[in-house]
Coordinates of C-alpha atoms and ligand atoms in Angstrom, one line a residue:
M115 CA 59.3 87.7 -11.5
S116 CA 62.3 89.4 -13.1
Q117 CA 64.4 87.9 -15.8
E118 CA 68.2 87.6 -15.8
K119 CA 70.1 90.8 -16.9
Q120 CA 72.1 88.7 -19.4
S121 CA 69.0 88.1 -21.5
R122 CA 68.0 91.8 -21.7
V123 CA 68.2 93.5 -25.0
I124 CA 68.8 97.2 -25.4
A125 CA 68.0 98.9 -28.7
I126 CA 70.1 102.0 -29.3
I127 CA 69.2 104.6 -31.9
E128 CA 72.3 106.8 -32.5
D129 CA 73.8 108.0 -35.7
D130 CA 77.2 108.9 -34.2
I131 CA 79.5 105.9 -34.6
D132 CA 81.8 107.1 -31.8
I133 CA 78.9 107.2 -29.3
Q134 CA 77.8 103.8 -30.5
D135 CA 81.3 102.5 -29.7
L136 CA 81.3 104.2 -26.3
L137 CA 78.0 102.7 -25.4
S138 CA 79.0 99.3 -26.6
A139 CA 82.3 99.4 -24.6
F140 CA 80.4 100.3 -21.5
L141 CA 77.2 98.2 -21.7
K142 CA 78.4 95.0 -23.3
P143 CA 80.6 94.0 -20.4
K144 CA 77.5 94.5 -18.1
G145 CA 75.9 91.6 -19.9
Y146 CA 73.4 93.4 -22.1
T147 CA 72.7 92.5 -25.7
L148 CA 72.9 95.6 -27.8
V149 CA 71.2 96.3 -31.1
F150 CA 72.2 99.5 -32.9
F151 CA 70.2 101.6 -35.4
S152 CA 71.5 104.7 -37.1
S153 CA 68.1 106.1 -37.9
A154 CA 64.7 106.2 -36.2
E155 CA 63.0 104.9 -39.4
A156 CA 65.1 101.8 -39.4
A157 CA 64.5 101.2 -35.7
L158 CA 60.7 101.5 -36.1
L159 CA 60.7 99.0 -38.9
E160 CA 62.7 96.4 -37.1
L161 CA 61.2 96.9 -33.7
E162 CA 57.7 96.7 -35.0
E163 CA 58.2 93.4 -36.8
N164 CA 61.3 91.5 -35.9
Q165 CA 63.4 92.8 -33.1
K166 CA 62.3 92.3 -29.5
C167 CA 63.9 94.6 -26.9
D168 CA 63.6 95.5 -23.2
V169 CA 64.8 99.1 -23.2
I170 CA 65.3 101.7 -26.0
I171 CA 67.9 104.4 -25.8
T172 CA 67.5 107.0 -28.4
D173 CA 69.3 110.2 -29.4
L174 CA 66.9 113.2 -29.9
Q175 CA 68.8 114.7 -32.8
L176 CA 68.6 112.2 -35.6
P177 CA 69.0 112.6 -39.4
K178 CA 65.3 112.5 -40.6
M179 CA 62.8 111.5 -38.0
N180 CA 63.8 112.9 -34.7
G181 CA 63.6 111.3 -31.3
I182 CA 60.3 112.9 -30.2
E183 CA 58.6 111.7 -33.4
F184 CA 60.1 108.3 -32.8
I185 CA 58.7 108.1 -29.3
Q186 CA 55.2 109.1 -30.6
K187 CA 55.2 106.5 -33.3
F188 CA 56.8 103.7 -31.2
N189 CA 54.4 104.2 -28.3
S190 CA 51.4 104.0 -30.7
M191 CA 52.5 100.4 -31.3
E192 CA 51.7 99.7 -27.6
K193 CA 54.8 97.7 -27.1
Q194 CA 55.4 98.8 -23.5
V195 CA 59.1 99.2 -23.8
P196 CA 60.6 102.1 -21.7
I197 CA 62.5 104.7 -23.8
I198 CA 65.5 106.6 -22.5
V199 CA 66.3 109.8 -24.4
M200 CA 69.8 111.3 -24.9
T201 CA 70.5 114.8 -26.0
V202 CA 73.1 117.5 -26.0
T203 CA 70.5 120.1 -25.2
K204 CA 70.3 120.9 -21.5
S205 CA 67.0 122.7 -22.1
A206 CA 64.3 121.6 -19.7
D207 CA 61.7 122.2 -22.4
V208 CA 63.1 119.4 -24.6
A209 CA 63.2 117.0 -21.6
I210 CA 59.6 117.9 -20.7
Q211 CA 58.4 117.4 -24.3
A212 CA 60.1 114.0 -24.5
V213 CA 58.7 112.8 -21.2
K214 CA 55.2 114.1 -22.2
Q215 CA 55.4 112.0 -25.4
G216 CA 56.1 109.0 -23.2
A217 CA 59.9 108.8 -22.7
Y218 CA 60.8 107.1 -19.4
D219 CA 64.0 109.1 -18.7
F220 CA 66.3 111.7 -20.0
I221 CA 70.2 111.7 -20.2
V222 CA 72.3 114.7 -21.2
K223 CA 75.4 114.2 -23.3
P224 CA 78.3 113.8 -22.6
I225 CA 76.9 110.7 -21.1
H226 CA 77.5 110.0 -17.4
F227 CA 77.6 106.2 -17.6
P228 CA 76.8 105.4 -14.0
Q229 CA 73.7 107.5 -14.3
L230 CA 72.8 105.8 -17.6
L231 CA 73.2 102.4 -16.0
L232 CA 71.0 103.4 -13.1
S233 CA 68.3 104.6 -15.6
I234 CA 68.5 101.4 -17.6
E235 CA 68.1 99.2 -14.5
R236 CA 65.2 101.2 -13.3
A237 CA 63.6 101.1 -16.7
L238 CA 64.0 97.3 -16.7
Q239 CA 62.3 97.1 -13.3
L240 CA 59.4 99.1 -14.6
K241 CA 59.1 96.8 -17.6
T242 CA 59.0 93.7 -15.3
L243 CA 56.4 95.3 -13.1
K244 CA 54.3 96.1 -16.2
E245 CA 54.6 92.6 -17.5
D246 CA 53.6 91.1 -14.1
F247 CA 50.7 93.4 -14.0
Q248 CA 49.5 92.4 -17.4
F249 CA 50.0 88.8 -16.6
L250 CA 47.8 89.2 -13.4
R251 CA 45.2 91.1 -15.3
S252 CA 45.0 88.5 -18.0
I253 CA 44.3 85.9 -15.3
I254 CA 41.6 88.0 -13.7
K255 CA 40.0 88.7 -17.1
K256 CA 39.6 85.0 -17.8
K257 CA 37.2 84.6 -14.9
D258 CA 33.6 83.6 -15.9
P259 CA 30.8 81.6 -14.3
S260 CA 32.7 78.3 -14.9
E261 CA 35.8 80.0 -13.6
G262 CA 38.6 77.6 -12.7
I263 CA 37.0 74.8 -14.6
I264 CA 39.4 73.8 -17.2
G265 CA 38.9 71.3 -20.0
R266 CA 38.7 71.2 -23.8
S267 CA 38.1 67.4 -24.4
Q268 CA 34.8 66.6 -26.0
N269 CA 33.7 64.2 -23.3
F270 CA 34.5 66.7 -20.5
L271 CA 32.8 69.5 -22.4
N272 CA 29.7 67.3 -22.8
A273 CA 29.6 66.8 -19.0
I274 CA 29.9 70.6 -18.5
S275 CA 27.2 71.3 -21.1
I276 CA 24.8 68.9 -19.4
A277 CA 25.6 70.5 -16.0
K278 CA 24.9 74.0 -17.3
K279 CA 21.7 72.9 -18.9
V280 CA 20.2 71.1 -15.9
A281 CA 21.5 73.5 -13.3
K282 CA 18.4 75.6 -13.6
S283 CA 16.0 72.7 -13.2
T284 CA 14.8 71.4 -9.8
A285 CA 15.8 67.8 -10.5
N286 CA 18.2 65.9 -8.2
I287 CA 21.5 65.3 -9.8
L288 CA 24.0 62.5 -9.3
V289 CA 27.6 63.2 -10.3
T290 CA 29.7 60.2 -10.8
G291 CA 33.4 59.8 -11.6
E292 CA 36.6 58.4 -10.2
S293 CA 38.2 60.1 -7.2
G294 CA 39.7 63.5 -8.0
T295 CA 37.9 63.9 -11.4
G296 CA 36.2 67.1 -10.2
K297 CA 32.8 66.0 -8.9
E298 CA 32.7 68.7 -6.2
L299 CA 33.7 71.3 -8.7
I300 CA 30.7 70.3 -10.9
A301 CA 28.4 70.3 -7.9
K302 CA 29.5 73.9 -7.2
L303 CA 28.9 74.8 -10.9
L304 CA 25.4 73.3 -10.6
H305 CA 24.8 75.6 -7.7
T306 CA 26.3 78.8 -9.1
E307 CA 24.5 78.3 -12.4
S308 CA 21.1 77.6 -10.7
Y309 CA 18.5 80.1 -9.6
R310 CA 19.6 79.2 -6.1
S311 CA 23.1 80.7 -6.5
K312 CA 22.4 83.4 -4.0
G313 CA 21.5 80.7 -1.4
P314 CA 24.0 78.6 0.5
F315 CA 26.0 75.7 -1.0
V316 CA 26.4 73.1 1.8
A317 CA 28.7 70.1 1.3
I318 CA 29.0 67.0 3.4
N319 CA 31.3 64.0 2.8
C320 CA 29.1 61.1 3.9
S321 CA 32.0 58.7 4.2
A322 CA 34.1 61.0 6.4
I323 CA 31.7 61.2 9.3
P324 CA 30.7 58.4 11.7
E325 CA 27.1 57.1 11.2
N326 CA 25.6 58.5 14.4
L327 CA 27.2 61.9 13.9
L328 CA 26.1 62.0 10.3
E329 CA 22.5 61.8 11.2
S330 CA 22.7 64.8 13.6
E331 CA 24.8 66.7 11.1
L332 CA 22.2 66.2 8.4
F333 CA 19.0 66.5 10.4
G334 CA 20.1 68.5 13.5
F335 CA 18.7 67.8 16.9
A336 CA 16.5 69.3 19.6
K337 CA 18.0 70.6 22.9
G338 CA 18.3 67.8 25.4
S339 CA 17.5 65.1 22.8
F340 CA 20.6 63.1 24.0
T341 CA 23.3 63.5 26.6
G342 CA 25.5 66.4 25.4
A343 CA 22.8 68.1 23.4
V344 CA 23.0 71.2 25.5
D345 CA 21.5 73.3 22.8
K346 CA 19.5 72.7 19.6
K347 CA 21.4 72.2 16.4
I348 CA 20.2 73.0 12.9
G349 CA 21.0 70.2 10.4
L350 CA 22.6 70.7 7.0
F351 CA 19.3 70.1 5.1
E352 CA 17.9 73.1 6.9
E353 CA 21.1 75.1 6.5
A354 CA 20.9 74.6 2.8
E355 CA 17.4 76.2 2.7
N356 CA 17.0 77.9 -0.8
G357 CA 20.3 76.6 -1.8
T358 CA 22.0 73.3 -2.6
I359 CA 23.1 70.4 -0.4
F360 CA 25.9 68.4 -1.8
L361 CA 26.0 64.8 -0.5
D362 CA 29.5 63.6 -1.4
E363 CA 30.3 59.9 -1.4
I364 CA 26.7 58.9 -1.2
G365 CA 27.6 55.4 -2.2
D366 CA 29.3 54.9 1.2
L367 CA 26.0 55.4 3.2
S368 CA 24.8 52.6 5.3
L369 CA 21.5 51.0 4.4
P370 CA 19.6 52.5 7.4
M371 CA 21.0 55.9 6.6
Q372 CA 20.0 55.4 2.9
A373 CA 16.4 54.8 4.1
K374 CA 16.4 58.0 6.0
I375 CA 17.7 60.1 3.1
L376 CA 15.1 58.4 0.8
R377 CA 12.3 59.5 3.2
V378 CA 13.6 63.1 3.1
L379 CA 13.7 63.1 -0.7
Q380 CA 10.2 61.7 -0.9
E381 CA 8.5 63.9 1.7
K382 CA 10.7 67.0 1.3
K383 CA 10.6 67.2 5.1
I384 CA 13.0 66.5 7.9
K385 CA 12.7 65.9 11.6
R386 CA 15.4 67.1 13.9
I387 CA 16.5 64.3 16.3
G388 CA 14.4 64.3 19.4
E389 CA 11.6 66.2 17.7
N390 CA 8.2 65.1 16.4
Q391 CA 7.5 68.1 14.3
A392 CA 8.4 67.7 10.6
R393 CA 9.9 70.7 8.9
M394 CA 9.5 71.5 5.3
I395 CA 12.8 71.8 3.5
N396 CA 13.7 73.5 0.2
A397 CA 17.1 72.4 -0.7
R398 CA 18.3 71.1 -4.1
V399 CA 20.1 67.8 -3.7
V400 CA 23.2 67.1 -5.7
S401 CA 25.0 63.9 -4.7
A402 CA 28.2 62.3 -5.9
T403 CA 30.0 59.0 -5.7
H404 CA 33.1 57.4 -7.1
K405 CA 31.5 54.0 -6.7
N406 CA 29.6 52.2 -9.4
L407 CA 26.1 52.3 -7.9
A408 CA 24.7 49.7 -10.3
E409 CA 27.2 47.3 -8.9
E410 CA 26.4 48.4 -5.4
I411 CA 22.7 47.7 -6.1
S412 CA 23.3 44.2 -7.4
A413 CA 25.5 43.5 -4.4
G414 CA 22.6 44.6 -2.1
R415 CA 24.6 47.5 -0.7
F416 CA 22.6 50.3 -2.2
R417 CA 18.9 50.8 -2.4
E418 CA 17.6 50.9 -6.0
D419 CA 14.7 53.3 -5.1
L420 CA 17.2 55.8 -3.6
F421 CA 19.4 55.5 -6.7
F422 CA 16.4 56.4 -8.9
R423 CA 15.5 59.4 -6.7
L424 CA 19.1 60.7 -6.7
N425 CA 19.9 59.9 -10.3
V426 CA 17.1 61.9 -12.0
I427 CA 19.8 63.5 -14.1
P428 CA 23.1 61.7 -14.2
I429 CA 26.4 63.5 -15.0
K430 CA 29.4 61.3 -15.5
I431 CA 32.9 62.9 -15.4
P432 CA 35.4 60.9 -17.4
P433 CA 38.8 60.0 -15.8
L434 CA 41.7 62.2 -16.8
R435 CA 43.3 59.3 -18.8
D436 CA 40.3 59.4 -21.2
R437 CA 40.6 63.1 -21.8
K438 CA 44.3 63.7 -22.5
E439 CA 43.6 66.9 -24.3
D440 CA 42.7 68.4 -20.9
I441 CA 46.1 67.6 -19.3
V442 CA 48.2 70.5 -20.8
P443 CA 45.6 73.3 -20.3
M444 CA 45.0 72.1 -16.8
A445 CA 48.7 71.9 -16.1
E446 CA 49.2 75.4 -17.4
Y447 CA 46.3 76.7 -15.3
F448 CA 47.7 75.0 -12.2
L449 CA 51.1 76.4 -12.9
T450 CA 49.8 79.9 -13.2
R451 CA 47.7 79.6 -10.1
F452 CA 50.5 78.1 -7.9
A453 CA 53.1 80.5 -9.3
L454 CA 50.9 83.4 -8.2
V455 CA 50.1 81.9 -4.8
N456 CA 53.8 81.2 -4.1
D457 CA 55.0 84.4 -5.8
S458 CA 57.2 82.2 -7.9
P459 CA 58.8 83.2 -11.2
V460 CA 57.9 79.9 -12.9
R461 CA 56.1 80.5 -16.2
A462 CA 56.2 77.4 -18.4
F463 CA 56.9 73.7 -18.8
S464 CA 59.8 72.3 -20.8
K465 CA 58.9 70.2 -23.8
D466 CA 60.0 67.0 -21.9
A467 CA 58.0 68.0 -18.9
L468 CA 54.8 68.3 -21.0
E469 CA 55.5 65.0 -22.6
Y470 CA 56.0 63.4 -19.2
L471 CA 52.6 64.8 -18.0
L472 CA 50.9 63.4 -21.1
D473 CA 52.4 60.0 -20.5
Q474 CA 51.3 59.6 -16.9
K475 CA 48.3 57.4 -15.9
W476 CA 46.9 59.9 -13.4
K477 CA 45.2 57.4 -11.3
G478 CA 44.4 60.1 -8.9
N479 CA 43.0 62.2 -11.8
V480 CA 43.0 66.0 -11.6
R481 CA 43.8 66.1 -7.9
E482 CA 47.0 64.1 -8.6
L483 CA 47.9 66.4 -11.5
E484 CA 47.2 69.5 -9.4
N485 CA 49.4 68.2 -6.6
A486 CA 52.2 67.3 -9.0
I487 CA 52.2 70.8 -10.4
E488 CA 52.1 72.5 -7.0
R489 CA 55.1 70.4 -5.9
A490 CA 57.0 71.2 -9.1
V491 CA 56.3 75.0 -8.8
V492 CA 57.6 74.9 -5.2
L493 CA 60.6 72.7 -6.0
T494 CA 61.9 74.0 -9.3
E495 CA 64.9 76.3 -9.4
S496 CA 64.2 77.5 -12.9
T497 CA 61.5 79.6 -14.5
V498 CA 60.7 76.6 -16.6
I499 CA 59.5 73.4 -15.0
Q500 CA 61.7 70.5 -16.0
V501 CA 60.8 66.9 -16.1
E502 CA 62.8 66.1 -12.9
D503 CA 60.7 68.6 -11.0
L504 CA 57.6 66.5 -11.7
Y505 CA 59.0 63.2 -10.3
T506 CA 57.1 61.9 -7.3
E507 CA 58.7 61.7 -3.9
E508 CA 58.7 57.9 -4.4
L509 CA 60.6 58.1 -7.7
R510 CA 63.1 60.6 -6.3
A511 CA 63.7 58.4 -3.3
V512 CA 64.3 55.4 -5.5
M513 CA 66.7 57.3 -7.7
A514 CA 68.5 58.8 -4.8
N515 CA 68.9 55.6 -2.8
D516 CA 69.4 52.9 -5.3
K517 CA 73.1 53.1 -5.5
T518 CA 73.3 50.0 -7.6
A519 CA 71.3 51.6 -10.4
T520 CA 73.5 52.5 -13.4
F521 CA 70.8 54.4 -15.2
D522 CA 72.0 57.7 -16.4
K523 CA 69.0 59.6 -17.6
N524 CA 70.9 61.8 -20.0
D525 CA 73.5 59.6 -21.4
F526 CA 73.9 56.2 -23.0
H527 CA 77.3 54.6 -23.1
I528 CA 78.2 51.3 -24.6
P529 CA 81.4 50.3 -22.8
F530 CA 84.6 49.4 -24.6
E531 CA 85.6 46.0 -23.7
H532 CA 88.5 43.7 -24.6
T533 CA 86.1 41.4 -26.4
L534 CA 83.1 42.8 -28.3
L535 CA 79.7 42.5 -26.8
P536 CA 77.1 40.3 -28.5
L537 CA 74.8 42.5 -30.6
H538 CA 71.8 41.2 -28.7
D539 CA 73.2 42.5 -25.5
V540 CA 73.8 46.0 -27.0
V541 CA 70.3 46.1 -28.3
Q542 CA 68.9 44.9 -25.0
K543 CA 70.9 47.5 -23.2
Y544 CA 69.7 50.3 -25.5
I545 CA 66.1 49.3 -25.0
E546 CA 66.5 49.4 -21.2
Y547 CA 68.0 52.8 -21.6
A548 CA 65.2 54.0 -23.8
V549 CA 62.5 52.8 -21.5
M550 CA 64.1 54.4 -18.5
K551 CA 64.8 57.6 -20.3
N552 CA 61.1 57.9 -21.0
E553 CA 60.2 57.1 -17.4
G554 CA 58.6 53.9 -18.4
A555 CA 56.3 55.4 -21.0
K556 CA 55.9 52.4 -23.3
D557 CA 53.9 54.0 -26.2
K558 CA 56.4 56.8 -26.5
T559 CA 59.4 54.5 -26.3
A560 CA 58.0 52.2 -28.9
K561 CA 57.3 55.1 -31.2
E562 CA 60.8 56.6 -30.8
L563 CA 62.4 53.2 -31.3
Q564 CA 60.1 52.7 -34.3
I565 CA 59.0 49.3 -33.1
D566 CA 55.5 48.3 -32.2
R567 CA 54.3 48.1 -28.6
K568 CA 54.2 44.3 -28.6
T569 CA 57.7 44.0 -29.8
L570 CA 58.8 46.4 -27.0
Y571 CA 57.0 44.3 -24.4
R572 CA 58.7 41.2 -25.7
K573 CA 62.1 42.8 -25.6
I574 CA 61.8 44.4 -22.2
N575 CA 60.5 41.2 -20.6
P576 CA 64.0 40.1 -19.4
T577 CA 64.7 43.5 -17.9
E578 CA 61.4 44.2 -16.3
N579 CA 62.8 43.7 -12.8
I580 CA 65.1 46.7 -13.2
L581 CA 62.2 48.7 -14.3
I582 CA 60.0 47.8 -11.4
G583 CA 62.4 49.5 -9.1
F584 CA 61.7 52.8 -10.8
F585 CA 58.2 52.3 -12.1
P586 CA 56.0 50.4 -9.7
H587 CA 53.2 50.0 -12.3
W588 CA 55.5 48.0 -14.6
P589 CA 54.2 44.5 -15.3
R590 CA 55.9 41.9 -13.1
S591 CA 56.0 38.3 -14.0
T592 CA 59.0 36.8 -12.2
A593 CA 60.1 37.4 -8.7
S594 CA 63.9 37.7 -8.9
S595 CA 65.5 40.5 -7.1
N596 CA 65.7 44.0 -8.5
S597 CA 69.2 44.8 -7.3
G598 CA 70.5 41.4 -8.5
M599 CA 69.4 42.3 -12.0
I600 CA 71.0 45.7 -11.8
R601 CA 74.3 44.3 -10.4
R602 CA 74.5 41.8 -13.3
R603 CA 74.1 44.6 -15.7
R604 CA 76.7 46.6 -14.0
S605 CA 79.3 43.8 -13.9
R606 CA 79.0 43.5 -17.6
E607 CA 79.8 47.2 -17.9
M608 CA 83.1 46.9 -16.0
P609 CA 85.9 46.1 -18.3
Ligands
ATP195 N1 38.2 70.7 -14.8 C1 38.9 71.1 -13.8 N2 39.6 72.3 -13.8 C2 40.3 72.8 -12.8 N3 40.5 72.1 -11.7 C3 39.9 71.0 -11.5 C4 39.1 70.4 -12.5 N4 38.6 69.2 -12.1 C5 39.1 69.1 -10.9 N5 39.8 70.1 -10.5 C6 40.5 70.3 -9.2 O1 41.0 69.0 -8.8 C7 40.8 68.8 -7.4 C8 39.8 67.6 -7.2 O2 38.5 68.0 -7.6 P1 37.2 67.6 -6.8 O3 37.5 67.7 -5.3 O4 36.1 68.3 -7.3 O5 37.2 66.0 -7.2 P2 36.2 64.9 -6.7 O6 35.8 64.1 -7.9 O7 35.2 65.5 -5.8 O8 37.3 64.0 -5.8 P3 36.9 63.0 -4.6 O9 36.2 61.8 -5.3 O10 38.3 62.6 -4.2 O11 36.1 63.7 -3.6 C9 40.2 70.1 -6.9 O12 41.2 70.9 -6.3 C10 39.6 70.7 -8.1 O13 39.6 72.1 -8.0
MG196 MG1 34.8 65.1 -3.8

């Protein structure tokens, strides 16, 4: 989590010009940036308002305000910068006094430079540790009941506010939304905000389990009820007693299974397989689906009566593309989380990276965004995530393998040729470049080129096959080969 030494700033408070020169001659070649002050008053003024620094070295004997007073005043600003004190006095009392006031270390003049360097390096380590500690503490402090649920868009906040309101009721709740929008997260929130929060939260993905197993998972079975039933098994409805059962992907249930669930909801009783005795259950049912259940009902695949039972209170989570305001805070949250988990020094996104995130379609919603950030945190070699770190494996592979592609992301050259190029070709080439530079983001490209979106579409039409190679979602109307198009472009570039 440490920064490079080159970027570290040392503020030096020393009224003796010769010592300033000596310190400068020794410390500058080590890569530190030095800022000198000849009085404690001047240093206080600048360090409070304008000048950032990582370590302070101060003389104790200064013209007006002395070093001890400086330490007291500076530390009251709570800037957390270590202070190293220099003095000609060898007296232990002075050293103790300085350290008591909050100095980090003490150096006696004439300065022993290797000792000073060691002290600076250790002070910097301490500062880094303190910063990391504060960073971790700020994350822990942020935790609240909806901990880890990030969003500031109005339509997402509406969904959260409904969830919080209805959490305390006994009504069944159906959470809908595309895959990866956070349905399970909301289901957990409904549980933690309910009176049942001390009880269990039991989740089952109805589409992931074969039909015959699903039944025994949900209802349990009696010993010997079928071959292999060597012992009784308690079903999930019973396990969720006094808590919440989350039936995920309820839209994928078969019709016979729907009938069984409907009976449970109506009677609030279950029967373990192989038993006649009905058992009362007390579990709150929250279900979720990415499917449009109204459509499923009209197609005869979902029972309308079950739908009404489950959907007493509906909560719809909008897809990420309809709540773009959530992208940046979520990305920052994931960055922080994955940086912590991976003990990575990554702390921020570049401006381009943030723009890239905002331009994506996020068909896989929050899950896709989360995965993209995790991959970037692991892959990046910088403390700031760059746009390239966010490219998908697919895009990387295309860029790495497509040797015929002449796209240079950072540069645009119009080649010098013996004969001049027709202006139309130059314009066309520049548009291709602009679209590719923006990773296919049409709105952004149109805005930057100051043309409207329709004009951009019209202009890129002849080049769309090049773009498909990089951006699979690009509209495709002709079937000519991608590489052929790129080759043609290239041959034109060769003088
Ligand atoms: N608002 C949010 N804040 C923080 N993380 C979120 C948010 N929404 C979703 N996530 C994260 O995104 C991932 C997907 O969320 P979740 O599993 O709840 O989605 P889902 O709608 O149930 O998806 P699926 O339909 O695929 O089951 C999870 O890791 C979840 O923690
Ligand atoms: Mg889910």
